[in-house]
Amino acid sequence: MENFVFYSPTEFVFGRDTQVQTGPLVKRYGGTTVLLVSGGGSVERSGLLGQVRESLSQSGIKYVEQKGIAPNPTDDRVYEGIDLARDHGVDFVLAVGGGSVIDSAKAVAIGVPYAGDFWDFYCGKAQPERALPVGVVLTIPAAGSEGSGNSVITKLDGKHKISVRYPMILRPRFAVMNPELTMSLPWFQTACGVADMLCHIYERYFSNTPATDLTDSIAEAIMRDVMDNALTLKEMPDDYDARASIMWASTLAHNGLCGTGKQEDWSSHRLEHEISAWYNVAHGAGLAVMTPAWMQYVAERNPGKVMQFAVNVMGISPDGKTEAEVCRLGIESLRGFYHTLGLTTSLRELIGGEPDLDLLTESLRGNMGDTLGFYVPLSMADCRKIYEAAL
Amino acid sequence: MENFVFYSPTEFVFGRDTQVQTGPLVKRYGGTTVLLVSGGGSVERSGLLGQVRESLSQSGIKYVEQKGIAPNPTDDRVYEGIDLARDHGVDFVLAVGGGSVIDSAKAVAIGVPYAGDFWDFYCGKAQPERALPVGVVLTIPAAGSEGSGNSVITKLDGKHKISVRYPMILRPRFAVMNPELTMSLPWFQTACGVADMLCHIYERYFSNTPATDLTDSIAEAIMRDVMDNALTLKEMPDDYDARASIMWASTLAHNGLCGTGKQEDWSSHRLEHEISAWYNVAHGAGLAVMTPAWMQYVAERNPGKVMQFAVNVMGISPDGKTEAEVCRLGIESLRGFYHTLGLTTSLRELIGGEPDLDLLTESLRGNMGDTLGFYVPLSMADCRKIYEAAL
């Protein structure tokens, strides 16, 4: 086991009707003037935004709104949010939505107190020293951004989709999580969320660090539970308890618990980020394509953990089978799981055409350098082969 | 699943040599003058206290020391600590030790800013509004106090051993956790710690709340891992990775993770607190006696979760067996596990004589009222029968 820091200071307020606690929570964490960031019209139509506004007003909190943050959030909206926050003397950023809204809100939160360009923190030119406090009312369980110090922003000029991690200052102060709010999600978004949270666990699970049995067995328990409950939801999308399990799992998948004591990998995410940046597909849908392709490629070079995943998570019996067969059956079963959820595992099908693999690989090299990951360190030639295997 | 709040804000700094980070951590969390609380002479002899003092001094932090906090910490030392802290203008309390030292430090931390008697917070006369910040250098993995908002103090006058939980203000700011520091523990203390952390999970696991499969499967994974690694340590007490797993598990057992969405029970702890208060035995040793006796009593009235424990944690195959048999075999296997660790499961053997069951039951009634717990609500007559079954 490696040395680690586990720091998950967010107060998670979980369950039915918890959105009415938003105002008091903002107040408790020192907010007086809020930038209220949201995404599509569904949070308005469902009445959620109205409930949040009312809760803020009842707590005597002023707010200014930034609406319409789209999936794969872009730098232009961040600049806009920073200006808005400065103009109105905002001291707290409240995100009502899923990962894209939260990530955009976090970028605003580190941008406001910084004299330079916020993109400095994403391109590695500067490290943020402070941020406005961020709170979350979560509507899509997927990204885990409600409990993480991460933010992913895409620069429109050049299609750089960059993920940063500043855990000491960017973890939200609180996250209100009501599973009922997720029942009206289109099925595709639920399925993409499941693929995303599972991948947050894979990135930590697939590791060569020895003697991580405690972290591994927690990760395996969460992965099995997510898959079980996703299949329940496919049949019964209004099942509260399955919604609740999936929602809480999305947080645990990404708050650091599943990575304690381990070297993390993050290749699949980086391979996928190019796809959603260039072809504007849903991140989770991209991961359902890239993770089995990545797993298959690394299993041929370092089968140990893929075998463990196949047996302990996918339920493949190893009796009388070679290691390669167990890995193959586990990955096949994972692809079958994604197909049952209605997700494709083919890159061509995902983007509806022929992807430009040179473009993807060169863009990846531009963002990430010459190698990727640790479980099996990948050259850019390896990455291109994984894109090919995903076709 | 029930609504819940999960709030575990402590920064856990885990691994080899992490104690040298103590000074910078105190500084980061705003401490300038520290009350340095410790227990027996072993932390002095091992050089740990010296390293901590040096780290504080290097960070320019002043300190005053309170030494010799004994197991089952008592109110007299808390009063002493409060006076010492006030006399020296202390603004941060640092505990170097195990649960008893941390719990005493926490009591001082809520006592210092309070004009009344700190015991008001333990006997239910008042609720603390604030506390001095607390930091921890952990030497005994057991109580989970390094990540919890709990504190257990015994009032010398009358033997009231009372546990309180003030999660919003009493969770330590940081906990330095170096598994190497636990290698020199006497085996008995390691074994007692294992019994304690397991019981922190039982108290949450044994619950009638429906649809808590995610929380349950995480709890089962941790319990299995603790038992596996405890058996490894019995043979190889210097195994770093087993020490590390046990140490991290002790935190996860009690930081709230294993109770998310569930009604918790806490009967076994309350039954045991009377024993360690009146007979001054180690808390973990008392739990190894009381938990199987409690489990056996409740299994006859509400077998569901005991059966699940027997199968999923103790590895009992349910094939061709009655529910009662599976429960019995699971509890037998748990007793066998404690015996392998060198712990007794007999109350007489534990205290080396005949316990006064009337005294224990009446004292329990005085501290807790007429009923105990939720998995099977216990009358005081039930509690007496459980003490009898534990003899």
CSV table of N, CA, C and O in Angstrom, one decimal, chain B residues 248-325:
chain,number,residue,atom,x,y,z
B,248,TRP,N,-6.5,1.6,8.4
B,248,TRP,CA,-7.4,2.4,7.6
B,248,TRP,C,-8.8,1.9,7.8
B,248,TRP,O,-9.8,2.7,7.9
B,249,ALA,N,-9.0,0.6,8.0
B,249,ALA,CA,-10.3,0.0,8.3
B,249,ALA,C,-10.9,0.6,9.6
B,249,ALA,O,-12.1,0.8,9.7
B,250,SER,N,-10.0,0.8,10.5
B,250,SER,CA,-10.5,1.3,11.8
B,250,SER,C,-11.2,2.7,11.6
B,250,SER,O,-12.1,3.0,12.3
B,251,THR,N,-10.7,3.5,10.7
B,251,THR,CA,-11.2,4.8,10.4
B,251,THR,C,-12.5,4.6,9.6
B,251,THR,O,-13.6,5.2,10.0
B,252,LEU,N,-12.5,3.8,8.6
B,252,LEU,CA,-13.7,3.6,7.8
B,252,LEU,C,-14.8,3.0,8.5
B,252,LEU,O,-16.0,3.2,8.3
B,253,ALA,N,-14.5,2.2,9.6
B,253,ALA,CA,-15.5,1.6,10.4
B,253,ALA,C,-16.3,2.6,11.2
B,253,ALA,O,-17.5,2.3,11.6
B,254,HIS,N,-15.8,3.8,11.3
B,254,HIS,CA,-16.4,4.7,12.3
B,254,HIS,C,-16.5,6.1,11.8
B,254,HIS,O,-16.9,7.0,12.5
B,255,ASN,N,-16.3,6.4,10.5
B,255,ASN,CA,-16.4,7.7,10.0
B,255,ASN,C,-17.8,8.0,9.4
B,255,ASN,O,-18.0,9.1,8.8
B,256,GLY,N,-18.7,7.0,9.5
B,256,GLY,CA,-20.0,7.2,9.0
B,256,GLY,C,-20.3,6.4,7.7
B,256,GLY,O,-21.5,6.1,7.4
B,257,LEU,N,-19.2,6.0,7.0
B,257,LEU,CA,-19.4,5.4,5.7
B,257,LEU,C,-20.3,4.1,5.8
B,257,LEU,O,-21.2,3.9,5.0
B,258,CYS,N,-20.1,3.3,6.9
B,258,CYS,CA,-20.8,2.0,7.0
B,258,CYS,C,-22.2,2.2,7.6
B,258,CYS,O,-22.9,1.2,7.7
B,259,GLY,N,-22.6,3.4,7.8
B,259,GLY,CA,-24.0,3.6,8.3
B,259,GLY,C,-24.8,4.5,7.4
B,259,GLY,O,-26.0,4.7,7.7
B,260,THR,N,-24.3,4.8,6.2
B,260,THR,CA,-25.1,5.7,5.3
B,260,THR,C,-26.5,5.1,5.0
B,260,THR,O,-26.5,4.0,4.5
B,261,GLY,N,-27.5,5.8,5.2
B,261,GLY,CA,-28.9,5.4,4.9
B,261,GLY,C,-29.5,4.4,5.8
B,261,GLY,O,-30.6,3.9,5.5
B,262,LYS,N,-28.9,4.1,7.0
B,262,LYS,CA,-29.4,3.1,7.9
B,262,LYS,C,-29.7,3.6,9.3
B,262,LYS,O,-29.0,4.6,9.7
B,263,GLN,N,-30.6,3.0,9.9
B,263,GLN,CA,-30.8,3.2,11.3
B,263,GLN,C,-29.7,2.4,12.1
B,263,GLN,O,-29.6,1.2,11.8
B,264,GLU,N,-29.0,3.0,13.0
B,264,GLU,CA,-27.9,2.3,13.7
B,264,GLU,C,-28.5,1.8,15.0
B,264,GLU,O,-29.5,2.2,15.5
B,265,ASP,N,-27.7,0.8,15.6
B,265,ASP,CA,-28.2,0.1,16.8
B,265,ASP,C,-27.5,0.6,18.1
B,265,ASP,O,-28.1,1.1,18.9
B,266,TRP,N,-26.3,0.2,18.2
B,266,TRP,CA,-25.4,0.6,19.3
B,266,TRP,C,-25.7,-0.1,20.6
B,266,TRP,O,-25.2,0.4,21.7
B,267,SER,N,-26.5,-1.2,20.6
B,267,SER,CA,-26.7,-1.9,21.9
B,267,SER,C,-25.5,-2.5,22.4
B,267,SER,O,-25.2,-2.4,23.7
B,268,SER,N,-24.7,-3.2,21.6
B,268,SER,CA,-23.5,-3.9,22.1
B,268,SER,C,-22.6,-2.9,22.8
B,268,SER,O,-22.0,-3.2,23.9
B,269,HIS,N,-22.4,-1.7,22.2
B,269,HIS,CA,-21.5,-0.7,22.8
B,269,HIS,C,-22.0,-0.3,24.2
B,269,HIS,O,-21.2,-0.2,25.2
B,270,ARG,N,-23.3,-0.1,24.3
B,270,ARG,CA,-23.9,0.3,25.6
B,270,ARG,C,-23.8,-0.8,26.6
B,270,ARG,O,-23.5,-0.5,27.8
B,271,LEU,N,-24.1,-2.0,26.2
B,271,LEU,CA,-24.0,-3.1,27.1
B,271,LEU,C,-22.5,-3.2,27.6
B,271,LEU,O,-22.3,-3.4,28.8
B,272,GLU,N,-21.6,-3.0,26.7
B,272,GLU,CA,-20.2,-3.1,27.1
B,272,GLU,C,-19.7,-2.0,28.0
B,272,GLU,O,-18.9,-2.2,28.9
B,273,HIS,N,-20.2,-0.8,27.7
B,273,HIS,CA,-19.7,0.4,28.4
B,273,HIS,C,-19.8,0.2,29.9
B,273,HIS,O,-19.0,0.6,30.7
B,274,GLU,N,-20.9,-0.5,30.3
B,274,GLU,CA,-21.1,-0.7,31.8
B,274,GLU,C,-20.0,-1.6,32.3
B,274,GLU,O,-19.5,-1.4,33.4
B,275,ILE,N,-19.6,-2.6,31.5
B,275,ILE,CA,-18.5,-3.6,31.9
B,275,ILE,C,-17.2,-2.9,32.1
B,275,ILE,O,-16.5,-3.0,33.1
B,276,SER,N,-16.8,-2.1,31.1
B,276,SER,CA,-15.5,-1.4,31.2
B,276,SER,C,-15.5,-0.3,32.2
B,276,SER,O,-14.5,0.0,32.9
B,277,ALA,N,-16.7,0.3,32.5
B,277,ALA,CA,-16.8,1.3,33.5
B,277,ALA,C,-16.6,0.7,34.9
B,277,ALA,O,-15.9,1.3,35.7
B,278,TRP,N,-17.3,-0.4,35.1
B,278,TRP,CA,-17.3,-1.0,36.5
B,278,TRP,C,-16.2,-1.9,36.8
B,278,TRP,O,-15.7,-2.0,37.9
B,279,TYR,N,-15.6,-2.5,35.7
B,279,TYR,CA,-14.6,-3.5,36.0
B,279,TYR,C,-13.3,-3.1,35.3
B,279,TYR,O,-12.3,-3.8,35.4
B,280,ASN,N,-13.3,-1.9,34.7
B,280,ASN,CA,-12.1,-1.3,34.1
B,280,ASN,C,-11.3,-2.3,33.2
B,280,ASN,O,-10.1,-2.4,33.3
B,281,VAL,N,-12.0,-3.0,32.4
B,281,VAL,CA,-11.4,-3.9,31.4
B,281,VAL,C,-11.3,-3.1,30.1
B,281,VAL,O,-11.9,-2.0,29.9
B,282,ALA,N,-10.5,-3.6,29.2
B,282,ALA,CA,-10.3,-2.9,27.9
B,282,ALA,C,-11.6,-3.0,27.1
B,282,ALA,O,-12.3,-4.1,27.1
B,283,HIS,N,-12.0,-1.9,26.5
B,283,HIS,CA,-13.3,-1.8,25.8
B,283,HIS,C,-13.4,-2.9,24.7
B,283,HIS,O,-14.4,-3.6,24.6
B,284,GLY,N,-12.4,-3.1,23.9
B,284,GLY,CA,-12.4,-4.1,22.9
B,284,GLY,C,-12.6,-5.5,23.4
B,284,GLY,O,-13.3,-6.3,22.8
B,285,ALA,N,-11.9,-5.8,24.5
B,285,ALA,CA,-12.0,-7.1,25.2
B,285,ALA,C,-13.5,-7.3,25.6
B,285,ALA,O,-14.0,-8.4,25.5
B,286,GLY,N,-14.1,-6.3,26.2
B,286,GLY,CA,-15.5,-6.3,26.6
B,286,GLY,C,-16.4,-6.6,25.4
B,286,GLY,O,-17.4,-7.3,25.5
B,287,LEU,N,-16.1,-6.0,24.2
B,287,LEU,CA,-16.9,-6.2,23.0
B,287,LEU,C,-16.8,-7.6,22.5
B,287,LEU,O,-17.8,-8.1,22.0
B,288,ALA,N,-15.6,-8.2,22.6
B,288,ALA,CA,-15.5,-9.6,22.1
B,288,ALA,C,-16.4,-10.5,22.9
B,288,ALA,O,-16.8,-11.5,22.5
B,289,VAL,N,-16.6,-10.1,24.2
B,289,VAL,CA,-17.6,-10.9,25.0
B,289,VAL,C,-19.0,-10.6,24.7
B,289,VAL,O,-19.8,-11.5,24.5
B,290,MET,N,-19.3,-9.3,24.6
B,290,MET,CA,-20.7,-8.9,24.5
B,290,MET,C,-21.3,-9.1,23.1
B,290,MET,O,-22.5,-9.3,22.9
B,291,THR,N,-20.5,-8.9,22.0
B,291,THR,CA,-21.1,-8.9,20.7
B,291,THR,C,-21.7,-10.3,20.3
B,291,THR,O,-22.8,-10.4,19.8
B,292,PRO,N,-20.9,-11.4,20.5
B,292,PRO,CA,-21.5,-12.7,20.2
B,292,PRO,C,-22.8,-13.0,21.0
B,292,PRO,O,-23.8,-13.6,20.5
B,293,ALA,N,-22.7,-12.6,22.3
B,293,ALA,CA,-23.9,-12.8,23.2
B,293,ALA,C,-25.1,-12.0,22.7
B,293,ALA,O,-26.2,-12.6,22.6
B,294,TRP,N,-24.9,-10.8,22.3
B,294,TRP,CA,-25.9,-10.0,21.8
B,294,TRP,C,-26.5,-10.6,20.5
B,294,TRP,O,-27.7,-10.7,20.3
B,295,MET,N,-25.6,-11.0,19.6
B,295,MET,CA,-26.0,-11.5,18.3
B,295,MET,C,-26.8,-12.7,18.4
B,295,MET,O,-27.8,-12.9,17.7
B,296,GLN,N,-26.4,-13.6,19.4
B,296,GLN,CA,-27.2,-14.8,19.6
B,296,GLN,C,-28.6,-14.5,20.1
B,296,GLN,O,-29.6,-15.1,19.7
B,297,TYR,N,-28.7,-13.5,21.0
B,297,TYR,CA,-30.0,-13.2,21.6
B,297,TYR,C,-30.9,-12.6,20.5
B,297,TYR,O,-32.1,-12.9,20.4
B,298,VAL,N,-30.4,-11.7,19.7
B,298,VAL,CA,-31.2,-11.0,18.7
B,298,VAL,C,-31.5,-12.0,17.5
B,298,VAL,O,-32.6,-11.9,16.9
B,299,ALA,N,-30.6,-12.9,17.2
B,299,ALA,CA,-30.9,-13.9,16.1
B,299,ALA,C,-32.1,-14.7,16.4
B,299,ALA,O,-32.8,-15.1,15.4
B,300,GLU,N,-32.4,-15.0,17.7
B,300,GLU,CA,-33.6,-15.8,18.0
B,300,GLU,C,-34.9,-15.0,17.7
B,300,GLU,O,-36.0,-15.5,17.6
B,301,ARG,N,-34.7,-13.7,17.7
B,301,ARG,CA,-35.9,-12.8,17.6
B,301,ARG,C,-36.0,-12.2,16.2
B,301,ARG,O,-37.1,-11.8,15.7
B,302,ASN,N,-34.9,-12.0,15.5
B,302,ASN,CA,-34.9,-11.3,14.2
B,302,ASN,C,-33.7,-11.8,13.4
B,302,ASN,O,-32.6,-11.1,13.4
B,303,PRO,N,-33.8,-13.0,12.8
B,303,PRO,CA,-32.6,-13.6,12.3
B,303,PRO,C,-32.0,-13.0,11.0
B,303,PRO,O,-30.8,-13.2,10.7
B,304,GLY,N,-32.8,-12.2,10.3
B,304,GLY,CA,-32.4,-11.8,8.9
B,304,GLY,C,-31.0,-11.4,8.7
B,304,GLY,O,-30.2,-12.0,7.9
B,305,LYS,N,-30.6,-10.4,9.4
B,305,LYS,CA,-29.3,-9.8,9.2
B,305,LYS,C,-28.2,-10.6,9.8
B,305,LYS,O,-27.0,-10.6,9.3
B,306,VAL,N,-28.5,-11.4,10.9
B,306,VAL,CA,-27.5,-12.3,11.4
B,306,VAL,C,-27.1,-13.4,10.4
B,306,VAL,O,-26.0,-13.8,10.3
B,307,MET,N,-28.2,-13.9,9.8
B,307,MET,CA,-28.0,-14.9,8.7
B,307,MET,C,-27.1,-14.3,7.6
B,307,MET,O,-26.2,-14.9,7.1
B,308,GLN,N,-27.4,-13.1,7.2
B,308,GLN,CA,-26.6,-12.4,6.1
B,308,GLN,C,-25.2,-12.3,6.5
B,308,GLN,O,-24.2,-12.5,5.7
B,309,PHE,N,-25.0,-11.9,7.8
B,309,PHE,CA,-23.6,-11.8,8.3
B,309,PHE,C,-22.9,-13.1,8.3
B,309,PHE,O,-21.7,-13.2,7.9
B,310,ALA,N,-23.6,-14.2,8.8
B,310,ALA,CA,-23.0,-15.5,8.8
B,310,ALA,C,-22.5,-16.0,7.4
B,310,ALA,O,-21.4,-16.5,7.3
B,311,VAL,N,-23.4,-15.7,6.4
B,311,VAL,CA,-23.1,-16.1,5.1
B,311,VAL,C,-22.0,-15.2,4.4
B,311,VAL,O,-21.0,-15.7,3.9
B,312,ASN,N,-22.2,-13.9,4.4
B,312,ASN,CA,-21.4,-13.0,3.6
B,312,ASN,C,-20.1,-12.6,4.3
B,312,ASN,O,-19.2,-12.2,3.7
B,313,VAL,N,-20.1,-12.7,5.6
B,313,VAL,CA,-18.8,-12.3,6.3
B,313,VAL,C,-18.1,-13.5,6.9
B,313,VAL,O,-16.9,-13.7,6.7
B,314,MET,N,-18.8,-14.4,7.6
B,314,MET,CA,-18.2,-15.5,8.2
B,314,MET,C,-18.0,-16.7,7.3
B,314,MET,O,-17.4,-17.7,7.6
B,315,GLY,N,-18.6,-16.6,6.0
B,315,GLY,CA,-18.4,-17.6,5.0
B,315,GLY,C,-19.1,-18.9,5.3
B,315,GLY,O,-18.7,-20.0,4.8
B,316,ILE,N,-20.2,-18.9,6.1
B,316,ILE,CA,-21.0,-20.1,6.3
B,316,ILE,C,-21.9,-20.4,5.1
B,316,ILE,O,-22.6,-19.5,4.6
B,317,SER,N,-21.8,-21.6,4.6
B,317,SER,CA,-22.7,-22.0,3.4
B,317,SER,C,-24.1,-22.3,4.0
B,317,SER,O,-24.3,-23.0,4.9
B,318,PRO,N,-25.1,-21.6,3.4
B,318,PRO,CA,-26.4,-21.9,3.9
B,318,PRO,C,-27.1,-23.1,3.3
B,318,PRO,O,-28.2,-23.5,3.7
B,319,ASP,N,-26.4,-23.8,2.4
B,319,ASP,CA,-27.0,-25.0,1.7
B,319,ASP,C,-27.4,-26.1,2.7
B,319,ASP,O,-26.6,-26.6,3.5
B,320,GLY,N,-28.7,-26.4,2.6
B,320,GLY,CA,-29.2,-27.5,3.4
B,320,GLY,C,-29.3,-27.3,4.9
B,320,GLY,O,-29.4,-28.2,5.7
B,321,LYS,N,-29.2,-26.0,5.3
B,321,LYS,CA,-29.3,-25.7,6.7
B,321,LYS,C,-30.5,-24.8,7.0
B,321,LYS,O,-30.9,-24.0,6.2
B,322,THR,N,-31.0,-24.9,8.3
B,322,THR,CA,-32.0,-24.0,8.7
B,322,THR,C,-31.4,-22.6,9.0
B,322,THR,O,-30.2,-22.5,9.2
B,323,GLU,N,-32.3,-21.6,9.0
B,323,GLU,CA,-31.8,-20.2,9.3
B,323,GLU,C,-31.1,-20.2,10.7
B,323,GLU,O,-30.1,-19.6,10.8
B,324,ALA,N,-31.7,-20.9,11.6
B,324,ALA,CA,-31.2,-20.9,13.0
B,324,ALA,C,-29.8,-21.5,13.0
B,324,ALA,O,-28.9,-21.1,13.7
B,325,GLU,N,-29.6,-22.6,12.2
B,325,GLU,CA,-28.3,-23.3,12.2
B,325,GLU,C,-27.2,-22.4,11.6
B,325,GLU,O,-26.1,-22.3,12.1
